[in-house]
Amino acid sequence: MENGNSLSKPVVPELEKKLLERIKDSEVSLRIMHVCGTHERTIAKYGLRNLLPERIEVISGPGCPVCVTPEEDINIALALAKSGVTIVTFGDMMRVPGSAESLLDVKSEGADVRMVYSIDDAIVLAEKKPELEVVFFGIGFETTVPSNAAALLRNTPENFSLFASQKQTPPAINFLASDTNVDAFIAPGHVATIIGTEPFEPLAENGFPVVVSGFEAGDILLGINLLQDQVEKGISRVDNGYPRAVKPEGNQIAQKIMDRVFETSDSEWRGIGKIEASGLVLRKEFEEKDAAKKYEDLYASALEDVRKKAERKDKKRCICAAILTGKAKPSQCPNFGESCTPKSPAGPCMVSQEGMCYNWFKYARIGGGKLA
Ligand code: SF4
């Protein structure tokens, strides 16, 4: 079994010890949801669930970008790749199965699928290889959207387009607040660095204590304690537990660039369904760069083909949908650690370092999987 850390007992530094003592001194019980793959990795890697008192439960929501990218979008990318278009995307995205197969599968059959680290790499490829039709399959949250927008504001080659499968975090949290049995939320610090703390206010107005947290173990422990403080005082507000990076107003330059290029749309989240106003699509003035428009006809026929194949495929039962909404834990999945491992993922939550199943598997020995 793969393990990223051979320690059997976490070593707790002084600051974290003090924060833990404060958490344990409080009698507040909380079921807290975070919505960030990096938070999940820190929690699992440092065995934080093992250190917290039983009355504090921390569950993971939909914070892993490849986990929430809908099957249908992956199917479209697959169809484009099979038609001869060059699909470029992040490495993790290549391994996530659509309805029937992954981009890596079709690459092994000869399709032109390439890994990049950013949209800029994809543009450079299009410039160097004008004979290719290059589509960047852009996924992710408000953290990656500004760089996509900035790239499109520059002159890009004619043979380049963007297939945007981008998400906005606050609408998803608001949706989950009404659907999930959760008392409080930890909001992602990197997203708040861009959008600020204000978009999380409606959640607090609806009675949910919220804290914006950074990504060190101490940041998360501080966040939990700030949430306890709110409950003890009988209030709900948005606390900024990551002031070294997050300003209340966020990064206004990044917001302007995003707004210039993208507009809000409804969006499908894998395992959750459609969430109102939670997506970002290209504005009309950028439709020449919009792969969804450029390959409209191809989508329809190719998608039909992919769907038929998907219906024939005997899919392994994957409970990522329940995991992403805090209704189940990875250890409740019959495939976990058996037919589904990071080397051979059967579902999206096992693919990325930000996926909950991946982290529970990788850090099992030090307590990544407590609360099973
Ligand atoms: S262990 Fe694998 S199959 Fe099970 S929920 Fe996680 S990703 Fe899906």
CSV table of C-alpha atoms and ligand atoms in Angstrom, one decimal:
chain,number,residue,atom,x,y,z
A,1,MET,CA,0.0,0.0,0.0
A,2,GLU,CA,1.3,3.4,-1.0
A,3,ASN,CA,2.1,5.8,1.9
A,4,GLY,CA,3.6,9.2,1.7
A,5,ASN,CA,4.7,9.3,5.3
A,6,SER,CA,6.0,6.5,7.4
A,7,LEU,CA,5.4,8.2,10.8
A,8,SER,CA,3.1,6.3,13.0
A,9,LYS,CA,2.4,9.3,15.3
A,10,PRO,CA,2.2,12.9,14.1
A,11,VAL,CA,4.8,15.3,15.6
A,12,VAL,CA,3.0,18.4,16.8
A,13,PRO,CA,4.9,21.7,16.9
A,14,GLU,CA,4.4,24.3,19.7
A,15,LEU,CA,2.0,26.7,18.0
A,16,GLU,CA,-0.2,23.8,16.7
A,17,LYS,CA,-0.1,22.3,20.2
A,18,LYS,CA,-1.5,25.5,21.7
A,19,LEU,CA,-4.2,25.7,19.1
A,20,LEU,CA,-5.2,22.1,19.8
A,21,GLU,CA,-5.4,22.8,23.5
A,22,ARG,CA,-7.7,25.7,22.8
A,23,ILE,CA,-9.9,23.6,20.5
A,24,LYS,CA,-10.0,20.8,23.2
A,25,ASP,CA,-10.8,23.4,25.9
A,26,SER,CA,-13.9,24.5,24.0
A,27,GLU,CA,-17.0,22.4,24.5
A,28,VAL,CA,-18.4,23.3,21.2
A,29,SER,CA,-19.3,20.4,18.9
A,30,LEU,CA,-19.1,21.1,15.2
A,31,ARG,CA,-19.5,19.3,11.9
A,32,ILE,CA,-17.3,21.5,9.6
A,33,MET,CA,-17.0,21.3,5.9
A,34,HIS,CA,-14.0,22.5,3.9
A,35,VAL,CA,-14.2,22.8,0.1
A,36,CYS,CA,-10.6,22.6,-0.9
A,37,GLY,CA,-8.4,19.8,-2.0
A,38,THR,CA,-5.3,21.4,-0.5
A,39,HIS,CA,-7.0,21.7,2.9
A,40,GLU,CA,-7.9,18.0,2.6
A,41,ARG,CA,-4.3,17.1,1.8
A,42,THR,CA,-3.0,19.1,4.8
A,43,ILE,CA,-5.6,17.5,7.1
A,44,ALA,CA,-4.7,14.0,5.9
A,45,LYS,CA,-1.0,14.5,5.7
A,46,TYR,CA,-0.6,15.8,9.3
A,47,GLY,CA,-3.2,13.4,10.7
A,48,LEU,CA,-5.3,16.3,12.1
A,49,ARG,CA,-8.5,14.2,12.3
A,50,ASN,CA,-6.7,12.0,14.8
A,51,LEU,CA,-5.7,15.0,16.9
A,52,LEU,CA,-9.1,16.6,17.1
A,53,PRO,CA,-11.6,15.8,19.8
A,54,GLU,CA,-14.5,13.5,18.8
A,55,ARG,CA,-16.9,16.4,18.9
A,56,ILE,CA,-15.1,18.2,16.0
A,57,GLU,CA,-15.7,16.5,12.7
A,58,VAL,CA,-14.1,17.9,9.5
A,59,ILE,CA,-15.5,16.7,6.2
A,60,SER,CA,-14.5,17.4,2.7
A,61,GLY,CA,-16.8,19.1,0.1
A,62,PRO,CA,-16.2,19.6,-3.6
A,63,GLY,CA,-12.8,21.3,-3.6
A,64,CYS,CA,-10.8,19.2,-6.0
A,65,PRO,CA,-11.0,20.6,-9.5
A,66,VAL,CA,-10.7,17.4,-11.5
A,67,CYS,CA,-13.2,15.7,-9.1
A,68,VAL,CA,-16.0,18.2,-10.0
A,69,THR,CA,-15.4,18.4,-13.7
A,70,PRO,CA,-18.5,16.7,-15.1
A,71,GLU,CA,-18.3,13.5,-17.1
A,72,GLU,CA,-20.0,15.2,-20.0
A,73,ASP,CA,-17.2,17.8,-20.4
A,74,ILE,CA,-14.6,15.0,-20.3
A,75,ASN,CA,-16.6,13.1,-22.9
A,76,ILE,CA,-16.5,16.2,-25.1
A,77,ALA,CA,-12.8,16.5,-24.7
A,78,LEU,CA,-12.5,12.8,-25.6
A,79,ALA,CA,-14.6,13.3,-28.7
A,80,LEU,CA,-12.5,16.3,-29.8
A,81,ALA,CA,-9.3,14.3,-29.3
A,82,LYS,CA,-10.6,11.4,-31.3
A,83,SER,CA,-11.6,13.7,-34.1
A,84,GLY,CA,-8.0,14.9,-34.6
A,85,VAL,CA,-8.0,18.0,-32.4
A,86,THR,CA,-5.0,18.3,-30.1
A,87,ILE,CA,-6.2,18.4,-26.5
A,88,VAL,CA,-3.9,19.9,-23.9
A,89,THR,CA,-4.7,20.0,-20.2
A,90,PHE,CA,-3.3,19.4,-16.7
A,91,GLY,CA,-1.8,16.0,-16.0
A,92,ASP,CA,-4.4,14.9,-13.4
A,93,MET,CA,-7.2,15.8,-15.8
A,94,MET,CA,-5.8,13.3,-18.3
A,95,ARG,CA,-6.4,10.4,-15.9
A,96,VAL,CA,-9.9,11.1,-14.8
A,97,PRO,CA,-12.4,8.7,-16.5
A,98,GLY,CA,-15.4,10.2,-18.4
A,99,SER,CA,-18.3,7.9,-19.0
A,100,ALA,CA,-16.2,5.2,-20.5
A,101,GLU,CA,-12.6,6.2,-20.7
A,102,SER,CA,-10.0,8.8,-19.9
A,103,LEU,CA,-7.9,11.2,-22.1
A,104,LEU,CA,-4.9,9.0,-21.2
A,105,ASP,CA,-6.7,6.0,-22.6
A,106,VAL,CA,-7.4,7.7,-26.0
A,107,LYS,CA,-3.8,9.0,-26.0
A,108,SER,CA,-2.6,5.4,-25.8
A,109,GLU,CA,-4.8,4.7,-28.8
A,110,GLY,CA,-3.1,7.4,-30.9
A,111,ALA,CA,-5.1,10.6,-30.1
A,112,ASP,CA,-3.0,13.8,-29.6
A,113,VAL,CA,-3.4,14.6,-25.9
A,114,ARG,CA,-0.7,16.5,-24.2
A,115,MET,CA,0.0,17.6,-20.6
A,116,VAL,CA,0.8,21.2,-19.8
A,117,TYR,CA,1.3,23.3,-16.7
A,118,SER,CA,-0.6,26.3,-17.8
A,119,ILE,CA,-2.7,27.9,-20.6
A,120,ASP,CA,0.5,29.7,-21.7
A,121,ASP,CA,2.2,26.3,-22.5
A,122,ALA,CA,-0.8,25.5,-24.7
A,123,ILE,CA,-0.6,28.8,-26.5
A,124,VAL,CA,3.2,28.3,-27.2
A,125,LEU,CA,2.4,24.9,-28.6
A,126,ALA,CA,-0.2,26.4,-31.0
A,127,GLU,CA,2.3,29.0,-32.1
A,128,LYS,CA,5.0,26.5,-32.7
A,129,LYS,CA,2.7,24.0,-34.5
A,130,PRO,CA,0.4,26.0,-36.8
A,131,GLU,CA,-0.7,22.7,-38.5
A,132,LEU,CA,-2.4,21.6,-35.2
A,133,GLU,CA,-5.8,22.7,-33.9
A,134,VAL,CA,-5.0,23.2,-30.2
A,135,VAL,CA,-7.7,23.2,-27.5
A,136,PHE,CA,-6.8,23.9,-23.9
A,137,PHE,CA,-9.2,22.0,-21.6
A,138,GLY,CA,-9.4,24.6,-18.8
A,139,ILE,CA,-10.7,23.4,-15.5
A,140,GLY,CA,-10.6,24.7,-12.0
A,141,PHE,CA,-11.8,27.5,-9.7
A,142,GLU,CA,-11.3,31.2,-9.2
A,143,THR,CA,-7.6,30.4,-8.6
A,144,THR,CA,-6.8,29.4,-12.2
A,145,VAL,CA,-9.5,31.5,-14.1
A,146,PRO,CA,-7.5,34.8,-13.9
A,147,SER,CA,-4.5,33.3,-15.8
A,148,ASN,CA,-6.9,31.9,-18.5
A,149,ALA,CA,-8.5,35.3,-18.8
A,150,ALA,CA,-5.2,37.2,-19.0
A,151,ALA,CA,-3.9,34.8,-21.7
A,152,LEU,CA,-7.0,35.4,-23.8
A,153,LEU,CA,-6.6,39.2,-23.6
A,154,ARG,CA,-3.3,38.8,-25.4
A,155,ASN,CA,-3.1,37.9,-29.1
A,156,THR,CA,-3.5,34.2,-29.4
A,157,PRO,CA,-2.9,32.2,-32.6
A,158,GLU,CA,-6.0,31.3,-34.8
A,159,ASN,CA,-5.4,27.6,-34.2
A,160,PHE,CA,-5.9,28.0,-30.4
A,161,SER,CA,-9.1,27.8,-28.4
A,162,LEU,CA,-10.3,27.3,-24.8
A,163,PHE,CA,-12.7,24.6,-23.7
A,164,ALA,CA,-13.8,26.3,-20.4
A,165,SER,CA,-15.0,24.0,-17.6
A,166,GLN,CA,-14.5,26.5,-14.8
A,167,LYS,CA,-16.3,26.8,-11.5
A,168,GLN,CA,-17.1,29.5,-8.9
A,169,THR,CA,-16.9,28.4,-5.3
A,170,PRO,CA,-19.4,30.5,-3.3
A,171,PRO,CA,-22.5,29.3,-5.2
A,172,ALA,CA,-21.5,25.7,-4.6
A,173,ILE,CA,-21.0,26.3,-0.8
A,174,ASN,CA,-24.4,28.0,-0.6
A,175,PHE,CA,-26.0,25.1,-2.4
A,176,LEU,CA,-24.4,22.6,0.0
A,177,ALA,CA,-25.4,24.6,3.0
A,178,SER,CA,-29.0,23.9,2.1
A,179,ASP,CA,-28.4,20.2,1.2
A,180,THR,CA,-25.9,18.9,3.7
A,181,ASN,CA,-25.9,18.4,7.5
A,182,VAL,CA,-23.1,20.8,8.2
A,183,ASP,CA,-22.7,23.5,11.0
A,184,ALA,CA,-19.9,25.6,9.7
A,185,PHE,CA,-17.6,26.1,6.7
A,186,ILE,CA,-13.9,26.6,6.2
A,187,ALA,CA,-13.5,28.7,3.0
A,188,PRO,CA,-10.5,28.2,0.7
A,189,GLY,CA,-7.8,30.9,1.3
A,190,HIS,CA,-6.4,30.9,-2.3
A,191,VAL,CA,-9.9,31.5,-3.7
A,192,ALA,CA,-10.5,34.3,-1.2
A,193,THR,CA,-7.1,35.8,-2.2
A,194,ILE,CA,-8.8,36.4,-5.6
A,195,ILE,CA,-12.4,37.1,-4.8
A,196,GLY,CA,-12.1,38.4,-1.2
A,197,THR,CA,-14.2,37.5,1.8
A,198,GLU,CA,-17.4,39.3,0.8
A,199,PRO,CA,-18.8,36.5,-1.5
A,200,PHE,CA,-19.0,34.3,1.6
A,201,GLU,CA,-21.1,36.7,3.5
A,202,PRO,CA,-24.5,35.3,2.4
A,203,LEU,CA,-23.5,32.0,4.0
A,204,ALA,CA,-22.9,33.8,7.3
A,205,GLU,CA,-26.1,35.7,7.0
A,206,ASN,CA,-27.9,32.4,6.7
A,207,GLY,CA,-26.5,31.4,10.1
A,208,PHE,CA,-23.3,29.5,9.2
A,209,PRO,CA,-20.1,30.5,10.9
A,210,VAL,CA,-17.4,30.8,8.1
A,211,VAL,CA,-13.6,31.2,8.3
A,212,VAL,CA,-11.2,31.7,5.5
A,213,SER,CA,-8.2,29.6,6.1
A,214,GLY,CA,-4.7,29.1,4.8
A,215,PHE,CA,-3.0,25.8,4.1
A,216,GLU,CA,-0.6,25.0,6.9
A,217,ALA,CA,-1.8,22.7,9.7
A,218,GLY,CA,-1.7,25.7,12.1
A,219,ASP,CA,-4.0,27.7,9.7
A,220,ILE,CA,-6.6,25.0,9.7
A,221,LEU,CA,-6.5,24.5,13.5
A,222,LEU,CA,-6.7,28.3,13.9
A,223,GLY,CA,-9.8,28.3,11.6
A,224,ILE,CA,-11.5,25.5,13.6
A,225,ASN,CA,-10.9,27.5,16.8
A,226,LEU,CA,-12.3,30.7,15.2
A,227,LEU,CA,-15.4,28.8,14.3
A,228,GLN,CA,-15.7,27.5,17.8
A,229,ASP,CA,-15.4,31.2,19.1
A,230,GLN,CA,-18.3,32.3,16.8
A,231,VAL,CA,-20.5,29.5,18.1
A,232,GLU,CA,-19.6,30.3,21.7
A,233,LYS,CA,-20.6,33.9,21.1
A,234,GLY,CA,-23.8,32.9,19.3
A,235,ILE,CA,-22.8,34.7,16.1
A,236,SER,CA,-22.1,33.8,12.5
A,237,ARG,CA,-19.8,35.9,10.4
A,238,VAL,CA,-16.9,35.5,8.0
A,239,ASP,CA,-13.6,35.5,9.9
A,240,ASN,CA,-10.4,36.0,7.9
A,241,GLY,CA,-8.0,33.5,9.3
A,242,TYR,CA,-5.5,34.0,6.5
A,243,PRO,CA,-4.8,37.8,6.6
A,244,ARG,CA,-1.2,37.4,5.4
A,245,ALA,CA,-2.7,36.6,1.9
A,246,VAL,CA,-6.4,37.6,1.9
A,247,LYS,CA,-7.7,41.1,1.8
A,248,PRO,CA,-11.5,41.6,2.3
A,249,GLU,CA,-11.8,43.0,-1.2
A,250,GLY,CA,-9.6,40.3,-2.8
A,251,ASN,CA,-7.4,41.0,-5.8
A,252,GLN,CA,-9.4,43.6,-7.8
A,253,ILE,CA,-7.1,43.5,-10.8
A,254,ALA,CA,-7.6,39.8,-11.2
A,255,GLN,CA,-11.4,40.2,-10.7
A,256,LYS,CA,-11.5,42.9,-13.5
A,257,ILE,CA,-9.6,40.6,-15.9
A,258,MET,CA,-11.9,37.7,-15.2
A,259,ASP,CA,-15.0,39.8,-15.6
A,260,ARG,CA,-13.7,41.2,-18.9
A,261,VAL,CA,-13.4,37.8,-20.4
A,262,PHE,CA,-15.9,35.5,-18.6
A,263,GLU,CA,-19.5,35.7,-17.6
A,264,THR,CA,-21.4,33.7,-15.0
A,265,SER,CA,-23.4,30.7,-16.1
A,266,ASP,CA,-25.1,27.7,-14.5
A,267,SER,CA,-22.8,24.8,-14.3
A,268,GLU,CA,-22.8,21.1,-13.9
A,269,TRP,CA,-20.7,19.7,-11.0
A,270,ARG,CA,-19.8,16.0,-11.1
A,271,GLY,CA,-21.7,14.1,-8.5
A,272,ILE,CA,-23.8,17.2,-7.5
A,273,GLY,CA,-25.6,18.2,-10.6
A,274,LYS,CA,-26.4,21.7,-11.9
A,275,ILE,CA,-25.7,24.6,-9.6
A,276,GLU,CA,-27.1,28.0,-10.5
A,277,ALA,CA,-24.6,30.7,-11.4
A,278,SER,CA,-21.6,28.5,-10.4
A,279,GLY,CA,-19.8,28.4,-13.8
A,280,LEU,CA,-17.8,30.8,-16.0
A,281,VAL,CA,-18.1,30.9,-19.8
A,282,LEU,CA,-16.5,33.1,-22.4
A,283,ARG,CA,-18.2,36.3,-23.2
A,284,LYS,CA,-19.6,36.7,-26.8
A,285,GLU,CA,-16.7,38.9,-27.9
A,286,PHE,CA,-14.3,36.0,-27.3
A,287,GLU,CA,-16.4,33.4,-29.1
A,288,GLU,CA,-13.7,32.8,-31.7
A,289,LYS,CA,-11.6,31.4,-28.9
A,290,ASP,CA,-14.4,29.4,-27.5
A,291,ALA,CA,-14.0,25.7,-28.4
A,292,ALA,CA,-17.6,25.0,-27.4
A,293,LYS,CA,-18.6,27.3,-30.3
A,294,LYS,CA,-15.8,26.5,-32.7
A,295,TYR,CA,-16.6,22.7,-32.6
A,296,GLU,CA,-20.3,22.9,-32.0
A,297,ASP,CA,-21.3,20.4,-34.8
A,298,LEU,CA,-18.6,18.0,-33.9
A,299,TYR,CA,-19.8,18.0,-30.2
A,300,ALA,CA,-23.2,16.7,-31.1
A,301,SER,CA,-22.3,13.7,-33.2
A,302,ALA,CA,-19.2,12.7,-31.2
A,303,LEU,CA,-21.0,13.0,-27.9
A,304,GLU,CA,-23.8,10.7,-29.1
A,305,ASP,CA,-21.1,8.1,-29.9
A,306,VAL,CA,-19.4,8.4,-26.5
A,307,ARG,CA,-22.8,8.1,-24.7
A,308,LYS,CA,-23.6,4.9,-26.5
A,309,LYS,CA,-20.3,3.4,-25.5
A,310,ALA,CA,-20.8,4.6,-21.9
A,311,GLU,CA,-24.2,2.8,-21.8
A,312,ARG,CA,-22.5,-0.4,-22.8
A,313,LYS,CA,-19.7,-0.2,-20.3
A,314,ASP,CA,-20.2,-2.0,-16.9
A,315,LYS,CA,-19.2,0.9,-14.6
A,316,LYS,CA,-17.6,0.1,-11.3
A,317,ARG,CA,-19.7,1.6,-8.5
A,318,CYS,CA,-18.0,4.9,-7.5
A,319,ILE,CA,-19.5,6.9,-4.6
A,320,CYS,CA,-17.5,10.1,-5.3
A,321,ALA,CA,-20.8,11.9,-5.6
A,322,ALA,CA,-21.7,11.1,-2.0
A,323,ILE,CA,-18.1,11.9,-0.8
A,324,LEU,CA,-18.1,15.3,-2.6
A,325,THR,CA,-21.2,16.3,-0.7
A,326,GLY,CA,-20.1,15.1,2.7
A,327,LYS,CA,-22.6,12.2,2.8
A,328,ALA,CA,-20.0,9.4,2.7
A,329,LYS,CA,-16.4,8.7,3.4
A,330,PRO,CA,-13.8,7.0,1.1
A,331,SER,CA,-13.6,3.9,3.4
A,332,GLN,CA,-17.3,3.3,2.7
A,333,CYS,CA,-16.6,2.7,-1.0
A,334,PRO,CA,-16.1,-1.0,-1.8
A,335,ASN,CA,-13.5,-0.2,-4.4
A,336,PHE,CA,-11.3,1.9,-2.0
A,337,GLY,CA,-7.8,0.5,-1.8
A,338,GLU,CA,-8.9,-2.6,-3.7
A,339,SER,CA,-9.9,-2.0,-7.3
A,340,CYS,CA,-9.3,1.7,-6.9
A,341,THR,CA,-5.9,3.1,-6.0
A,342,PRO,CA,-3.9,6.1,-7.1
A,343,LYS,CA,-2.1,3.9,-9.6
A,344,SER,CA,-5.4,2.6,-11.0
A,345,PRO,CA,-8.1,5.1,-10.1
A,346,ALA,CA,-11.7,4.0,-10.7
A,347,GLY,CA,-13.2,7.4,-10.0
A,348,PRO,CA,-12.2,11.1,-10.0
A,349,CYS,CA,-11.6,11.3,-6.2
A,350,MET,CA,-8.6,8.9,-6.4
A,351,VAL,CA,-6.8,10.7,-9.2
A,352,SER,CA,-5.5,14.0,-7.9
A,353,GLN,CA,-3.4,15.0,-4.9
A,354,GLU,CA,-6.5,17.1,-4.1
A,355,GLY,CA,-8.9,14.2,-4.1
A,356,MET,CA,-10.3,12.9,-0.8
A,357,CYS,CA,-9.9,9.2,-1.7
A,358,TYR,CA,-6.3,9.8,-2.9
A,359,ASN,CA,-5.4,11.5,0.4
A,360,TRP,CA,-7.1,9.0,2.6
A,361,PHE,CA,-5.3,6.2,0.7
A,362,LYS,CA,-1.9,7.9,0.7
A,363,TYR,CA,-1.9,9.0,4.3
A,364,ALA,CA,-3.9,6.1,5.8
A,365,ARG,CA,-1.0,5.1,8.1
A,366,ILE,CA,-0.9,8.5,9.9
A,367,GLY,CA,-4.7,8.9,10.2
A,368,GLY,CA,-5.8,10.3,6.9
A,369,GLY,CA,-8.8,8.1,7.2
A,370,LYS,CA,-10.0,8.6,10.7
A,371,LEU,CA,-13.7,9.1,11.2
A,372,ALA,CA,-14.5,6.1,8.9
B,1,SF4,S1,-12.4,4.8,-3.8
B,1,SF4,FE1,-12.4,5.1,-6.1
B,1,SF4,S2,-14.3,4.2,-6.8
B,1,SF4,FE2,-14.5,4.6,-4.6
B,1,SF4,S3,-15.4,6.6,-4.3
B,1,SF4,FE3,-13.2,6.9,-4.3
B,1,SF4,S4,-12.6,7.3,-6.4
B,1,SF4,FE4,-14.7,6.5,-6.5
